[in-house]
Coordinates of C-alpha atoms in Angstrom, one line a residue:
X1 CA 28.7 10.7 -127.8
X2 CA 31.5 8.4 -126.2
X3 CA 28.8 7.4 -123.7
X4 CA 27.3 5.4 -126.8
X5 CA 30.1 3.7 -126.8
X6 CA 30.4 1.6 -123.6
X7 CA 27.3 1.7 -122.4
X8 CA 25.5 0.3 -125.0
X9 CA 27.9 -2.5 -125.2
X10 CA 26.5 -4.0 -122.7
X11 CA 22.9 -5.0 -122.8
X12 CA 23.6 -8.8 -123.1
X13 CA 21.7 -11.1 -121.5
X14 CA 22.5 -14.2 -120.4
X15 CA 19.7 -15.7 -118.0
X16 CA 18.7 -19.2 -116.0
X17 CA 17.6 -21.5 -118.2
X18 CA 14.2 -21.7 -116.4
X19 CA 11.3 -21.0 -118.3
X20 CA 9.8 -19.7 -115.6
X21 CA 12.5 -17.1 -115.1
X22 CA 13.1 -16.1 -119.0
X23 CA 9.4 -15.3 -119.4
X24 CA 9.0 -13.3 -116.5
X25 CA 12.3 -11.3 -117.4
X26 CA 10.7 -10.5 -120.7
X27 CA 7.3 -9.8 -119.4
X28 CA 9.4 -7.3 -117.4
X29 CA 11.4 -5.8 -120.3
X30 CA 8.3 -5.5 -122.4
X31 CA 6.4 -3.4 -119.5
X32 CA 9.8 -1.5 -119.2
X33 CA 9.4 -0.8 -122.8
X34 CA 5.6 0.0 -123.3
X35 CA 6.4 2.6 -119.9
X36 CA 3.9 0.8 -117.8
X37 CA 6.3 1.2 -114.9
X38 CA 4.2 -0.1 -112.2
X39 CA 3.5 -3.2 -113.7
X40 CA 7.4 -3.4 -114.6
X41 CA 8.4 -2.8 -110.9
X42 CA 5.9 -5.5 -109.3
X43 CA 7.3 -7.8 -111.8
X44 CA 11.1 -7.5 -111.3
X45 CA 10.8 -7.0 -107.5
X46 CA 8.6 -10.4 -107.6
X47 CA 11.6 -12.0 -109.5
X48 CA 13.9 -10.6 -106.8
X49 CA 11.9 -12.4 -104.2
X50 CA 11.9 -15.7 -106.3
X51 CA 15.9 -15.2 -107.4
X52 CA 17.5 -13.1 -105.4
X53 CA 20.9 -14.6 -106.2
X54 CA 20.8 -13.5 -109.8
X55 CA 21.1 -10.3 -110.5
X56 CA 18.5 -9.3 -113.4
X57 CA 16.0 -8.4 -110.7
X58 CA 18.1 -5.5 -109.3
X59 CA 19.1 -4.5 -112.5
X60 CA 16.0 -3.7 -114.9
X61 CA 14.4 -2.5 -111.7
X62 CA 17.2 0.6 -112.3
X63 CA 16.2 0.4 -116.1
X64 CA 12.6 1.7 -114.9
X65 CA 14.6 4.6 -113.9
X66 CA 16.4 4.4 -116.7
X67 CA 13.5 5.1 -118.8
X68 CA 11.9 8.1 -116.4
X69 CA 15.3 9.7 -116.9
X70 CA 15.3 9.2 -120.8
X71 CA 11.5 10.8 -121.5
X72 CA 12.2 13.9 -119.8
X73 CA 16.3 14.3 -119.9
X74 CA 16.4 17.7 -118.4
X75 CA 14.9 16.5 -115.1
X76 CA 17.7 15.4 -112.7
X77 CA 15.4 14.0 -110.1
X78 CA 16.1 10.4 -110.2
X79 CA 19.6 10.7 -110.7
X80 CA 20.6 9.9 -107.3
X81 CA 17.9 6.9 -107.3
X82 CA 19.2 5.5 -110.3
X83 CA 22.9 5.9 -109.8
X84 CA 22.1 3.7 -106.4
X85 CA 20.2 1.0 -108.1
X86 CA 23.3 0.8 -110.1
X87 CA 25.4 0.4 -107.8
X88 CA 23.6 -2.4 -105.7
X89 CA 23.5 -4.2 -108.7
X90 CA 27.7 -3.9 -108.6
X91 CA 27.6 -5.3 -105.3
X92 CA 25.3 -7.6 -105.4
X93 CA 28.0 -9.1 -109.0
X94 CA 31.2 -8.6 -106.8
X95 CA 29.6 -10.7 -104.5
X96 CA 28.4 -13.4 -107.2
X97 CA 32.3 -13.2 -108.8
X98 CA 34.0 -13.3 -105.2
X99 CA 33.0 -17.3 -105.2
X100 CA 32.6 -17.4 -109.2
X101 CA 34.8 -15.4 -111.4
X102 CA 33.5 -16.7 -114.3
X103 CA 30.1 -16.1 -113.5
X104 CA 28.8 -14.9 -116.8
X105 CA 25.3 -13.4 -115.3
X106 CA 27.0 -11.4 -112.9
X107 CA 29.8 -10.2 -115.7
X108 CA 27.3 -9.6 -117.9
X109 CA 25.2 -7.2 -114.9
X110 CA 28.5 -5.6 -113.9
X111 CA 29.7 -4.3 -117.0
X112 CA 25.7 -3.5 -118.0
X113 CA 25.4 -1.5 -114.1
X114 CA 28.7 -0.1 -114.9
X115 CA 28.3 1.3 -118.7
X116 CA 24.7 3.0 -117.9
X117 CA 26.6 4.8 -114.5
X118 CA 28.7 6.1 -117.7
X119 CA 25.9 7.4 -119.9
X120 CA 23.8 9.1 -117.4
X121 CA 27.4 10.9 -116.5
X122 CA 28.1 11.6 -120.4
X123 CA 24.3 13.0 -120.3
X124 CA 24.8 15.1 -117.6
X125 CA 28.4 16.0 -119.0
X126 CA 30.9 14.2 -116.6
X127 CA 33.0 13.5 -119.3
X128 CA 36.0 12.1 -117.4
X129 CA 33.8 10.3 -114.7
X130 CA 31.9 8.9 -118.1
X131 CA 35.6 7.5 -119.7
X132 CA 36.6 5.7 -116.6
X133 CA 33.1 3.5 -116.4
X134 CA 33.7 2.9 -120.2
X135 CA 37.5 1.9 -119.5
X136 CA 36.3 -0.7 -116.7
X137 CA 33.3 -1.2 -118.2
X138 CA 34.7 -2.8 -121.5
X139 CA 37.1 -5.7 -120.5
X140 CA 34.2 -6.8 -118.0
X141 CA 32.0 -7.4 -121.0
X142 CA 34.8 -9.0 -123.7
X143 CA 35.8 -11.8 -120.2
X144 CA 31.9 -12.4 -120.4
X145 CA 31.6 -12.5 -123.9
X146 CA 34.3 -14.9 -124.3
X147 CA 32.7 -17.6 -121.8
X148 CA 29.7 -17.3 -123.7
X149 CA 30.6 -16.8 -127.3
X150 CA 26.8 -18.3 -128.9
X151 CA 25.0 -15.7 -126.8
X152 CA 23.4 -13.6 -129.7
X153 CA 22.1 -11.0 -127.8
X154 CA 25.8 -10.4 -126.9
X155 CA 26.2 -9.1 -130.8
X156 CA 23.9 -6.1 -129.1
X157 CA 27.0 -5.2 -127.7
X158 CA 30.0 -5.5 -129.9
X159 CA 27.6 -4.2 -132.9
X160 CA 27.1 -0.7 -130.8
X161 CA 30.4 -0.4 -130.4
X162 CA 31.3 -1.8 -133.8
X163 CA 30.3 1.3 -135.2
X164 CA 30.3 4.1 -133.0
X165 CA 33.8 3.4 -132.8
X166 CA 34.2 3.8 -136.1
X167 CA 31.8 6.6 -136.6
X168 CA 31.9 8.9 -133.7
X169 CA 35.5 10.0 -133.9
X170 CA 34.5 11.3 -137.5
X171 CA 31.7 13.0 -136.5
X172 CA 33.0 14.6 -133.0
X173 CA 36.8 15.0 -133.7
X174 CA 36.9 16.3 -130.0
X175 CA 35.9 12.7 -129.2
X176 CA 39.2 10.9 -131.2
X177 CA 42.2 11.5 -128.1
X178 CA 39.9 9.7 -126.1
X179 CA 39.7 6.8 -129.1
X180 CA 43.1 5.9 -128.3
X181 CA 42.4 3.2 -124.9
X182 CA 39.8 1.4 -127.1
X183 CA 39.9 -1.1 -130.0
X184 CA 39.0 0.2 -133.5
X185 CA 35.8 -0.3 -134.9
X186 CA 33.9 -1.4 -137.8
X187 CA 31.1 0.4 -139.4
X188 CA 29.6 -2.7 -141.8
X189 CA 30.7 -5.4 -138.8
X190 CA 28.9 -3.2 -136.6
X191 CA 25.6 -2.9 -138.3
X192 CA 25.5 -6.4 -139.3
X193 CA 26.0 -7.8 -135.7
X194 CA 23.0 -5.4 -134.9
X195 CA 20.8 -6.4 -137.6
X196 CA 21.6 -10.2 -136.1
X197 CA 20.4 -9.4 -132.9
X198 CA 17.7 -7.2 -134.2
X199 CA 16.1 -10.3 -135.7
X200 CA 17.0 -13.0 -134.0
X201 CA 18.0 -11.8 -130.6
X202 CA 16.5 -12.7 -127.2
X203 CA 16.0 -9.9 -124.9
X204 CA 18.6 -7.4 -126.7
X205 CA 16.6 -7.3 -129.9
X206 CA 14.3 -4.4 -128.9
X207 CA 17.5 -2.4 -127.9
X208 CA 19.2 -3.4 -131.2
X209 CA 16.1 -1.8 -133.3
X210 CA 16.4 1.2 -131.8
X211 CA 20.0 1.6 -132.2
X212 CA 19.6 0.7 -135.7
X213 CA 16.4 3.4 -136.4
X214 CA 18.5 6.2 -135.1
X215 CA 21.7 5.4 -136.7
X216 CA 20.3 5.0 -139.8
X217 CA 18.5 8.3 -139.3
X218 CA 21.1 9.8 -138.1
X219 CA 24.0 8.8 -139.6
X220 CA 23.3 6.4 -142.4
X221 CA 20.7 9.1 -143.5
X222 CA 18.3 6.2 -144.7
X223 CA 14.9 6.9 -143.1
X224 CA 13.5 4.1 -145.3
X225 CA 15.6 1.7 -143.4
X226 CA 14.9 3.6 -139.8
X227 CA 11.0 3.0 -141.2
X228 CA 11.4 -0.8 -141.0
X229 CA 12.6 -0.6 -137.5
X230 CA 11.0 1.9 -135.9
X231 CA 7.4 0.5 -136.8
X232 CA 8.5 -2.9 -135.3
X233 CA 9.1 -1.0 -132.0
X234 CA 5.4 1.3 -132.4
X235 CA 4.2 -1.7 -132.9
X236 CA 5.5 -3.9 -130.3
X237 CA 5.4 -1.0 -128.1
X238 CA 2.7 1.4 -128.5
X239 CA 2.7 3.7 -125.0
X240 CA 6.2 3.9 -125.9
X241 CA 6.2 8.0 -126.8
X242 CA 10.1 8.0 -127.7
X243 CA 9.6 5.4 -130.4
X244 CA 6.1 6.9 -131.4
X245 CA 8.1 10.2 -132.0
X246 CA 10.6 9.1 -133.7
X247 CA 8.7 7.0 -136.1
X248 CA 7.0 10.7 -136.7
X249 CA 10.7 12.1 -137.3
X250 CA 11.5 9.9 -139.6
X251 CA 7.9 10.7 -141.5
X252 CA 8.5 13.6 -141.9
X253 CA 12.2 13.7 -143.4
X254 CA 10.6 11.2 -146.0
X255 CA 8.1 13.8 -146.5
X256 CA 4.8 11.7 -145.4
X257 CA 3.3 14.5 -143.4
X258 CA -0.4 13.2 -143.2
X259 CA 1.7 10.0 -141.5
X260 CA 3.3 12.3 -139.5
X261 CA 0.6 14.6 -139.0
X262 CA -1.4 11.3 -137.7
X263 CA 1.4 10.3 -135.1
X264 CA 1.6 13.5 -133.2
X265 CA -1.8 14.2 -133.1
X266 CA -2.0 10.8 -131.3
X267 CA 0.8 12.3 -129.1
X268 CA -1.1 15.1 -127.8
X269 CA -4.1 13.0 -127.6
X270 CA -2.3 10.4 -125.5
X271 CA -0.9 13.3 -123.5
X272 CA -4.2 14.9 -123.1
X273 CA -5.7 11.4 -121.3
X274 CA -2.1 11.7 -119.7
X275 CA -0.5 8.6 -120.6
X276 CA 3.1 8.6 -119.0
X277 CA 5.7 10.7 -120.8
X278 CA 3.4 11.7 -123.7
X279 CA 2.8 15.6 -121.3
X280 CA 6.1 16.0 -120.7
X281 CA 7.0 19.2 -122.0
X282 CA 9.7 18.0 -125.0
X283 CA 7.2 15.7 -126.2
X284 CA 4.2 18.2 -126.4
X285 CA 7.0 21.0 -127.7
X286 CA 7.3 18.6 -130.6
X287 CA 4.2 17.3 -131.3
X288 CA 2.8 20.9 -131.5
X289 CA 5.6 22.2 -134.0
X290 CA 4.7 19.2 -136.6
X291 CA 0.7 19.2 -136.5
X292 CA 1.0 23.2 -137.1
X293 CA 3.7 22.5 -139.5
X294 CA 1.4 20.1 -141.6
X295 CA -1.9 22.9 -140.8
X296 CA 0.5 25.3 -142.4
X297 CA 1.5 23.4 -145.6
X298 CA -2.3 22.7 -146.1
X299 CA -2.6 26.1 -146.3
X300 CA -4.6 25.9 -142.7
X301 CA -3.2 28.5 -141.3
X302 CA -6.0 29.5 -138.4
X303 CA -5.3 26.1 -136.8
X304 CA -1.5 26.2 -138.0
X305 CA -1.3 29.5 -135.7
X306 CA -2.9 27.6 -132.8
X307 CA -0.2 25.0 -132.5
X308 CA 3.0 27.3 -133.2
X309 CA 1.8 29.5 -130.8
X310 CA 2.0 26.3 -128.0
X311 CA 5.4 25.3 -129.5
X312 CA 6.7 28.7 -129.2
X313 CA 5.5 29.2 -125.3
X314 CA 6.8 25.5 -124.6
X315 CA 9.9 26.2 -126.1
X316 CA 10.5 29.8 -124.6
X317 CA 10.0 27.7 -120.9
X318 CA 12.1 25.0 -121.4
X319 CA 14.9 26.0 -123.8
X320 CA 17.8 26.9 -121.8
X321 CA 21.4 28.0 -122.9
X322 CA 20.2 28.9 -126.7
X323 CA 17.1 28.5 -129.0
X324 CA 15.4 25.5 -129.9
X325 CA 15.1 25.0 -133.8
X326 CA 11.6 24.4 -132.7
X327 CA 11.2 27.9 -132.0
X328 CA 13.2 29.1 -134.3
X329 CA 11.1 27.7 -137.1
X330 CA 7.9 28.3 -135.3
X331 CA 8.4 31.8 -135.1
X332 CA 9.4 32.1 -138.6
X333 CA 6.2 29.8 -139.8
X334 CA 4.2 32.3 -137.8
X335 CA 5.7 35.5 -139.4
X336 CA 4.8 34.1 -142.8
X337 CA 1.3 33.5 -141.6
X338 CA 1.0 36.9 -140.5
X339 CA 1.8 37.6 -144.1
X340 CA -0.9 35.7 -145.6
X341 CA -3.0 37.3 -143.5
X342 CA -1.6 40.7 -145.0
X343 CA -0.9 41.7 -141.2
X344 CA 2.2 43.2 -142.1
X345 CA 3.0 45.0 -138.9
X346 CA 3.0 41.5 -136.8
X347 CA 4.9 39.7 -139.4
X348 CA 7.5 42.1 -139.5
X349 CA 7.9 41.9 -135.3
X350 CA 8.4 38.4 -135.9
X351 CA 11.2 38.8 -138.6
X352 CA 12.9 41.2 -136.6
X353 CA 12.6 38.7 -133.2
X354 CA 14.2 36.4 -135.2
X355 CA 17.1 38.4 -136.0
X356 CA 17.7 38.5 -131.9
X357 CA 17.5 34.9 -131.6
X358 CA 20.9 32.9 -132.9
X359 CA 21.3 31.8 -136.8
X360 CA 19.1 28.5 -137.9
X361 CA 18.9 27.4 -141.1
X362 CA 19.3 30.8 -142.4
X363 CA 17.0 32.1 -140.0
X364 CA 18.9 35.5 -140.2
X365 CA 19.4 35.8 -144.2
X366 CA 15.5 34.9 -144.3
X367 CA 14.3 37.7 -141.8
X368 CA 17.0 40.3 -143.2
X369 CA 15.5 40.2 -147.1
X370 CA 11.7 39.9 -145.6
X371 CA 12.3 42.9 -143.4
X372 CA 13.9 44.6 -146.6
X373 CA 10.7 43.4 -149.2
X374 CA 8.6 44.5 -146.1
X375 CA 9.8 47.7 -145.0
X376 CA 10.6 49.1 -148.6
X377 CA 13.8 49.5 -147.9

């Protein structure tokens, strides 16, 4: 979780003052965002052509790969691509810093180039590789900060950080010796510097909205206030499948499953007239589990068996060192169906497969007295 950290410090922008330029930057974002990459692409690559001294262009052109990378996280295929982009977008600042050292774009683009090289490593586990962008990362952005000190979407930054400084270390105490190069942080000062940018933010306040849906699911365990932010983003951004999904999550742990229910059938819809990201396999694994979830609670349980049964072979392709909760809980869901259905036989093969699979929510306790009740024994 240390990638959070630096990374996300750093998506502060600070552009030419051209309208021209602004609106085509957040034309660009926006595509970036809604995953209509194509369109994204023409436009940065145009702004490349236009400016090719300023180094926006080269950057959100990596932040399309970026996003390919974040909807399907266990496909390493546009690692190399990305990590490239990256760092011609270093180059390209070096160069801009060489003649101006207190060029704030190129700071800015640096440190943003630099802290993303260090989350795709944290993803993919480089831990020490990840610590060292963070350590070169984070005085690059404070320098840039400094010369511009009015920049809102700069609170983006220092609000991340704010509070994953102070949160991480107590959640991931394996994460505290490496706590000790960086400044302290502050939980309140960090959410309300995000809630600035959220609101009146330039470019950064789409990123700030999602920071603040998920820590406030995550951490803050307030899905009322993750609501309020994660329907701004479905809204702004409706192709976007990660925000659609998460807006679902956070449904369902208020316990609105028609809501929910209505959200990932749109999922698999979407998927099905095979809108980018929406087929990928964690996103259909998902959406499958929650629409037979809610067919089981309505006592549905024909149609509840249809989805399970997806989420259970999705899961059993893609899960890799250990089992997904998904299939966990799907299998379980489907031996109390069997059940219902007084096929006692089946249900008790799927009580006893979940005794071979690890412990989940007292998976194991839960097969152990079924098999018991079931078995006479």
């Amino acid at each position: 979780m240390y990638k959070l950290l630096i990374l996300l410090l750093i998506i502060t922008f600070n552009f030419y003052p051209q309208t021209d330029f602004e609106e085509r930057v957040e034309k660009g974002i926006k595509e970036i965002y809604n995953i209509k990459f194509d369109e994204a692409e023409k436009t940065f690559r145009n702004l490349i052509a236009d400016y090719p001294n300023h180094p926006a262009g080269r950057f959100f052109l990596a932040m399309i790969d970026w996003w390919k990378i974040l909807l399907d996280i266990e496909n390493e295929s546009y690692d190399d691509i990305f990590f490239q982009k990256l760092e011609d977008v270093i180059f390209q600042c070096d160069q801009i810093l060489e003649k101006d050292p207190d060029n704030v774009d190129a700071l800015f683009f640096k440190g943003g180039a630099i802290g993303f090289r260090g989350r795709l490593r944290s993803v993919r586990n480089s831990w020490l590789k990840a610590a060292d962008d963070g350590r070169e990362a984070l005085p690059i952005v404070e320098r840039a900060a400094k010369l511009d000190p009015n920049n809102l979407d700069v609170q983006l930054g220092f609000g991340i950080y704010n509070y994953y400084a102070s949160v991480i270390p107590e959640e991931y105490p394996m994460i505290k010796p490496l706590m000790i190069f960086f400044p302290s942080g502050n939980k309140d000062e960090g959410i309300r510097q995000l809630r600035n940018t959220a609101f009146n933010g330039k470019h950064a306040k789409y990123e700030a909205r999602y920071f603040l849906m998920t820590i406030y699911y995550r951490y803050e365990s307030n899905p009322y206030l993750a609501e309020e932010f994660a329907k701004m983003l479905v809204e702004d951004f409706p192709d976007n499948p990660t925000f659609q999904r998460w807006l679902g999550r956070i449904y369902v742990r208020q316990g609105k499953m028609q809501l929910a229910d209505s959200l990932f059938k749109d999922v698999l819809l979407k998927a099905d007239e095979n809108y980018y990201g929406y087929n990928f396999p964690a996103s259909l694994r998902e959406a499958n589990y929650y629409v037979g979830y809610n067919y089981k609670l309505n006592y549905q349980n024909d149609s509840a068996k249809i989805y399970l049964n997806k989420c259970v072979e999705i899961s059993e392709a893609i899960d890799k060192d250990e089992e997904s909760g998904f299939l966990i809980n799907s299998i379980l869901y489907l031996a109390q169906i069997s059940e219902s259905k007084n096929l006692i036989e089946e249900a008790i093969s799927y009580y006893e497969r979940l005794l071979r699979m690890r412990d989940w929510g007292n998976s194991h306790a839960n097969a152990q007295y079924n098999l018991k009740r079931l078995k006479g024994s």
